[in-house]
PDB file of C-alpha atoms in Angstrom:
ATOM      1  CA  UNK H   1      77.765   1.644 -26.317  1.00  0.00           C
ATOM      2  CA  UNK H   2      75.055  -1.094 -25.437  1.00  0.00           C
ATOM      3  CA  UNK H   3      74.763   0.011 -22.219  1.00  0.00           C
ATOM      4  CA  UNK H   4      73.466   3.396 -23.413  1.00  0.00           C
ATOM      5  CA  UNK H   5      71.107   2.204 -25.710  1.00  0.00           C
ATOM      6  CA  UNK H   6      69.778   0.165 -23.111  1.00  0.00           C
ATOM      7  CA  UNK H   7      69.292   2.634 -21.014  1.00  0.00           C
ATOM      8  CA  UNK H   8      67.826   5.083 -23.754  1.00  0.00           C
ATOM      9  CA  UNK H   9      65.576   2.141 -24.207  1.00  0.00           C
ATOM     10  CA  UNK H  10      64.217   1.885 -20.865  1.00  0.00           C
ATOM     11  CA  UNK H  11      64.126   5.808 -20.654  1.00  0.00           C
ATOM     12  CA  UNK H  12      61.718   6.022 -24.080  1.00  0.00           C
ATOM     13  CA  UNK H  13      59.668   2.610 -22.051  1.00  0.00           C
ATOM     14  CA  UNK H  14      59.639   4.735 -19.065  1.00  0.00           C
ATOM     15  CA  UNK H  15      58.325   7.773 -20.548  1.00  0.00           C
ATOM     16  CA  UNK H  16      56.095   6.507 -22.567  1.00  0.00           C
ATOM     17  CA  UNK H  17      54.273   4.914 -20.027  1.00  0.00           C
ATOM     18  CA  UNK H  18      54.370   8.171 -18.177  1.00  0.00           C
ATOM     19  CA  UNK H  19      52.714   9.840 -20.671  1.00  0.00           C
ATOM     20  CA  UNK H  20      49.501   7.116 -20.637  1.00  0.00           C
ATOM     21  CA  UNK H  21      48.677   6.911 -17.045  1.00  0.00           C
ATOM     22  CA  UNK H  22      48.976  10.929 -17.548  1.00  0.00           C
ATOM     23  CA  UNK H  23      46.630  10.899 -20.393  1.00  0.00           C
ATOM     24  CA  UNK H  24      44.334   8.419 -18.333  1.00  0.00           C
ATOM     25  CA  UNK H  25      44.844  10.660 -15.255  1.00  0.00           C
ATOM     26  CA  UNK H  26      43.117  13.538 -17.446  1.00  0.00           C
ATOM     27  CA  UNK H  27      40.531  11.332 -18.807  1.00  0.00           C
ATOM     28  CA  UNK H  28      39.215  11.118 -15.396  1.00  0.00           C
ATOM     29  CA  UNK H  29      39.431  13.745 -13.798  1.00  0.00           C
ATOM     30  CA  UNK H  30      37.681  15.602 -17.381  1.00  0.00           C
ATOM     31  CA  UNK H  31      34.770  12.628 -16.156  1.00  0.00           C
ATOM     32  CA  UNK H  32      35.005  13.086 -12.534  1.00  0.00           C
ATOM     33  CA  UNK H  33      33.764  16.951 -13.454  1.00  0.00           C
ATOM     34  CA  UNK H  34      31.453  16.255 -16.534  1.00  0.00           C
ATOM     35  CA  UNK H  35      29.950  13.961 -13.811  1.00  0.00           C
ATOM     36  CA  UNK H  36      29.745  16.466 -11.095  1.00  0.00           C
ATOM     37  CA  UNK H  37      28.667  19.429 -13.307  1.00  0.00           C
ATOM     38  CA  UNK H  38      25.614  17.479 -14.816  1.00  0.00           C
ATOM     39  CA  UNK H  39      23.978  15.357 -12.462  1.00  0.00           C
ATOM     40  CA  UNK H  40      21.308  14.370 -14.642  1.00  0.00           C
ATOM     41  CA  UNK H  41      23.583  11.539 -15.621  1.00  0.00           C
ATOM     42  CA  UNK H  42      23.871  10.022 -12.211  1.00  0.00           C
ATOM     43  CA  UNK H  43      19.952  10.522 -11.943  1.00  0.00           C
ATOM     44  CA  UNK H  44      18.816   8.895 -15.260  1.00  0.00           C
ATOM     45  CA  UNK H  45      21.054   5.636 -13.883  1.00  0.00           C
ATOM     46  CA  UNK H  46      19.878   5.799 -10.569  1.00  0.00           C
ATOM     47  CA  UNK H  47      16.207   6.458 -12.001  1.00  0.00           C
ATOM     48  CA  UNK H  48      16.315   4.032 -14.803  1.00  0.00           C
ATOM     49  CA  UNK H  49      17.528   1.215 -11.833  1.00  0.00           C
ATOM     50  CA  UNK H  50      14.638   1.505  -9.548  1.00  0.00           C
ATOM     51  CA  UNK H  51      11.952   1.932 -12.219  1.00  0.00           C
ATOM     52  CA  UNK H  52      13.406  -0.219 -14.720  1.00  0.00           C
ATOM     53  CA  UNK H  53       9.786  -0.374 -17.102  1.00  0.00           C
ATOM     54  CA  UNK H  54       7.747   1.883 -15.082  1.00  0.00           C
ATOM     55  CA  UNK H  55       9.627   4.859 -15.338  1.00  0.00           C
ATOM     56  CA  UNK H  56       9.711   8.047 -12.909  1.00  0.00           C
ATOM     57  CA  UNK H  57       7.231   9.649 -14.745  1.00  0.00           C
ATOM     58  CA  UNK H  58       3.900   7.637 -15.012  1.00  0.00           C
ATOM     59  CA  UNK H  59      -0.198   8.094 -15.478  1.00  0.00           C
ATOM     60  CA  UNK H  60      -0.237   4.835 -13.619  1.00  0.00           C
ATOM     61  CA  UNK H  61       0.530   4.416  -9.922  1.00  0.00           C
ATOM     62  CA  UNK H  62       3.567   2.142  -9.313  1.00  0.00           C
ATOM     63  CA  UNK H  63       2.514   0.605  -6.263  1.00  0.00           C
ATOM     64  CA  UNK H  64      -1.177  -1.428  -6.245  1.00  0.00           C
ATOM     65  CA  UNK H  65      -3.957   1.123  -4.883  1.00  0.00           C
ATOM     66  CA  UNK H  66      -5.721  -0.134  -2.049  1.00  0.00           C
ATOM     67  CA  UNK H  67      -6.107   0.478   1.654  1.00  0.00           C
ATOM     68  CA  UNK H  68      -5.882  -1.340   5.285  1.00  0.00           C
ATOM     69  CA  UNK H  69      -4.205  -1.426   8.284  1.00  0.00           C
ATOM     70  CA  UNK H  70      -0.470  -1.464   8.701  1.00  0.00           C
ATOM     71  CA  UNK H  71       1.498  -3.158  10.898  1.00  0.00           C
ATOM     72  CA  UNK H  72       2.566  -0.171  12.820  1.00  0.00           C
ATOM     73  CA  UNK H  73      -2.190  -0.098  13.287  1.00  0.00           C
ATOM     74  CA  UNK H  74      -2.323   2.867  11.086  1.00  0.00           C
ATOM     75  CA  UNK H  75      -4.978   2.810   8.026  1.00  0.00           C
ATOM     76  CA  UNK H  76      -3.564   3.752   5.228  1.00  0.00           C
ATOM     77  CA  UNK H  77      -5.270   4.432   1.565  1.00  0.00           C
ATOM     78  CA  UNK H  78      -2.986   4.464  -1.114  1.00  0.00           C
ATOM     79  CA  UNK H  79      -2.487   6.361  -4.542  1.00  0.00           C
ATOM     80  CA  UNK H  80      -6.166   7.814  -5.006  1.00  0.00           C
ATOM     81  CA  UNK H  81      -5.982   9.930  -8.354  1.00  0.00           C
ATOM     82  CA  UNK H  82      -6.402  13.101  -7.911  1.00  0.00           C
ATOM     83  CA  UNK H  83      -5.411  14.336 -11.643  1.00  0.00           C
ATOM     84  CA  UNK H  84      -5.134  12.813 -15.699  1.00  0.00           C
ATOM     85  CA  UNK H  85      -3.000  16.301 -17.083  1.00  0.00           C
ATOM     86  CA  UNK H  86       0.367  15.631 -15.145  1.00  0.00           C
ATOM     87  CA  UNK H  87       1.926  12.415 -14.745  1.00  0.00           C
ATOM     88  CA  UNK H  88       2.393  11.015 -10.921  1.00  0.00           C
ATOM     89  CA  UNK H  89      -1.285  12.769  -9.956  1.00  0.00           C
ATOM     90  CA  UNK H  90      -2.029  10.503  -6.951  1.00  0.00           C
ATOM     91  CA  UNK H  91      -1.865  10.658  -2.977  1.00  0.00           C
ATOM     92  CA  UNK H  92      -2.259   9.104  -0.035  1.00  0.00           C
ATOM     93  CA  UNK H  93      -4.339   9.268   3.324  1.00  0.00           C
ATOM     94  CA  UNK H  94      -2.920   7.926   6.734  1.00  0.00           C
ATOM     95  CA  UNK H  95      -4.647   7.450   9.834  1.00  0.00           C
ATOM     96  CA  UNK H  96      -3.240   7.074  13.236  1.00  0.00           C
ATOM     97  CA  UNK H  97      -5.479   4.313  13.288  1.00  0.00           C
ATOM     98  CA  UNK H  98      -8.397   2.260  11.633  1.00  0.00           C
ATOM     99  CA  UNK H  99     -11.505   4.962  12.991  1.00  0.00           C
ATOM    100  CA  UNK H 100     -11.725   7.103  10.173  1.00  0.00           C
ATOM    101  CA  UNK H 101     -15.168   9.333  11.759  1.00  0.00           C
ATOM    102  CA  UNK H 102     -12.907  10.860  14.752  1.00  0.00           C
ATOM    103  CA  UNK H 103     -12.549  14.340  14.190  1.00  0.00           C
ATOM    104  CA  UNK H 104      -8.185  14.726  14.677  1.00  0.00           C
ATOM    105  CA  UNK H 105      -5.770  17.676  13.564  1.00  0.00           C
ATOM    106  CA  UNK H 106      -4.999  17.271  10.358  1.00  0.00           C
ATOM    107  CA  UNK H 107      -1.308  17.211   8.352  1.00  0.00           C
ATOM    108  CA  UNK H 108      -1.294  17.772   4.649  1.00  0.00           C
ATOM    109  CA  UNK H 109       2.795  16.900   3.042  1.00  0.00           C
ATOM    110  CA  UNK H 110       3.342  18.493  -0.149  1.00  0.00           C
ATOM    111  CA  UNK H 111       6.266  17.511  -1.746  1.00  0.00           C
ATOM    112  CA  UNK H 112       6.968  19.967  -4.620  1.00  0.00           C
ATOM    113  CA  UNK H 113       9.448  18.025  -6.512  1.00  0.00           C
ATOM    114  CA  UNK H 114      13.126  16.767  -6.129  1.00  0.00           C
ATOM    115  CA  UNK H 115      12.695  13.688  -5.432  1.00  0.00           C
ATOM    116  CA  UNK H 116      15.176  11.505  -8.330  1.00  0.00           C
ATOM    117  CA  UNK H 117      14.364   8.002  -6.502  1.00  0.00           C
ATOM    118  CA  UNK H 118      13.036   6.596  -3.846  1.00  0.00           C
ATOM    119  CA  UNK H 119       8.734   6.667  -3.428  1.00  0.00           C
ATOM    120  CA  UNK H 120       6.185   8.342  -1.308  1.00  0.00           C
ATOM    121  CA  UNK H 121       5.761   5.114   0.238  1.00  0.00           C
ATOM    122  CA  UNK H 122       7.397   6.152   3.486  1.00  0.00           C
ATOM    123  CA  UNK H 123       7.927   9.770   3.339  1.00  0.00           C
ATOM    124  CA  UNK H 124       5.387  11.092   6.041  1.00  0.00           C
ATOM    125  CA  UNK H 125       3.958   7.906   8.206  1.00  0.00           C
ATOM    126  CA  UNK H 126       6.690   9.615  10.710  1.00  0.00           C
ATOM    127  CA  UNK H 127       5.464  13.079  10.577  1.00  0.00           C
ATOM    128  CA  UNK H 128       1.975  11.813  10.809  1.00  0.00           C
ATOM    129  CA  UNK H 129       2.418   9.766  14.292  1.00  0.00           C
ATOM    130  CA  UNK H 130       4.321  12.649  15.827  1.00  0.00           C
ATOM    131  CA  UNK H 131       1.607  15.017  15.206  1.00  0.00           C
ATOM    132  CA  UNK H 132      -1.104  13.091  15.993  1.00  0.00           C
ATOM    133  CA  UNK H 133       0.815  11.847  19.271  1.00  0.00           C
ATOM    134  CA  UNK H 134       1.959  15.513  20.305  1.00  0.00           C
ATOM    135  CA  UNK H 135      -1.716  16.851  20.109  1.00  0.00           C
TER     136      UNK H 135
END
């Protein structure tokens, strides 16, 4: 008779803890496609990281405006305002180098949005030297 109540005992243990790690088993995979089906979430925490006071959306440029020469001997000015109605209203010029009189082909980047992190800082410098270079 003890032996069966032991057992019964261990069965109720057993099942019991069956039924939480299947509870928690649903609890995350419900998350795992909230998560996946609003990626606004994952945005706002990967936004909210790199800007921490700034913010993605600013009148103010995040980096310092200025100009000069890079390391790489292109001249580069840097977040010239262009705008006061939207927020983020500034580009940037690059030059293969620091002669900015020589007539050159031109590249204009528009970026129309998408970007959730990261900066403009790098995104054409590349495009910029091929160009030039391949004319």
């Amino acid at each position: 008779m003890v032996e069966k109540s032991t057992k019964s005992k261990a069965f109720k243990v057993i099942k019991v803890i069956g039924i939480i790690i299947g509870i928690i088993g649903i609890l995350i995979i419900g998350l795992y496609f909230y998560i996946t089906t609003h990626p606004q979430i994952i945005v706002g925490v990967i936004q909210n990281a790199m800007y921490q006071d700034a913010g993605p959306n600013s009148f103010e440029p995040i980096y310092t405006p200025g100009e000069g020469e890079k390391a790489d001997g292109q001249y580069k000015i840097n977040d010239i305002a262009y705008g006061t109605e939207y927020p983020n209203s500034f580009l940037g010029i690059t030059y293969p180098d620091s002669n900015r009189e020589e007539d050159r082909p031109t590249l204009f980047y528009f970026h129309g949005g998408g970007f959730f992190g990261g900066s403009k800082k790098n995104a054409c410098w590349k495009l910029c030297k091929r160009f030039y270079l391949s004319k």
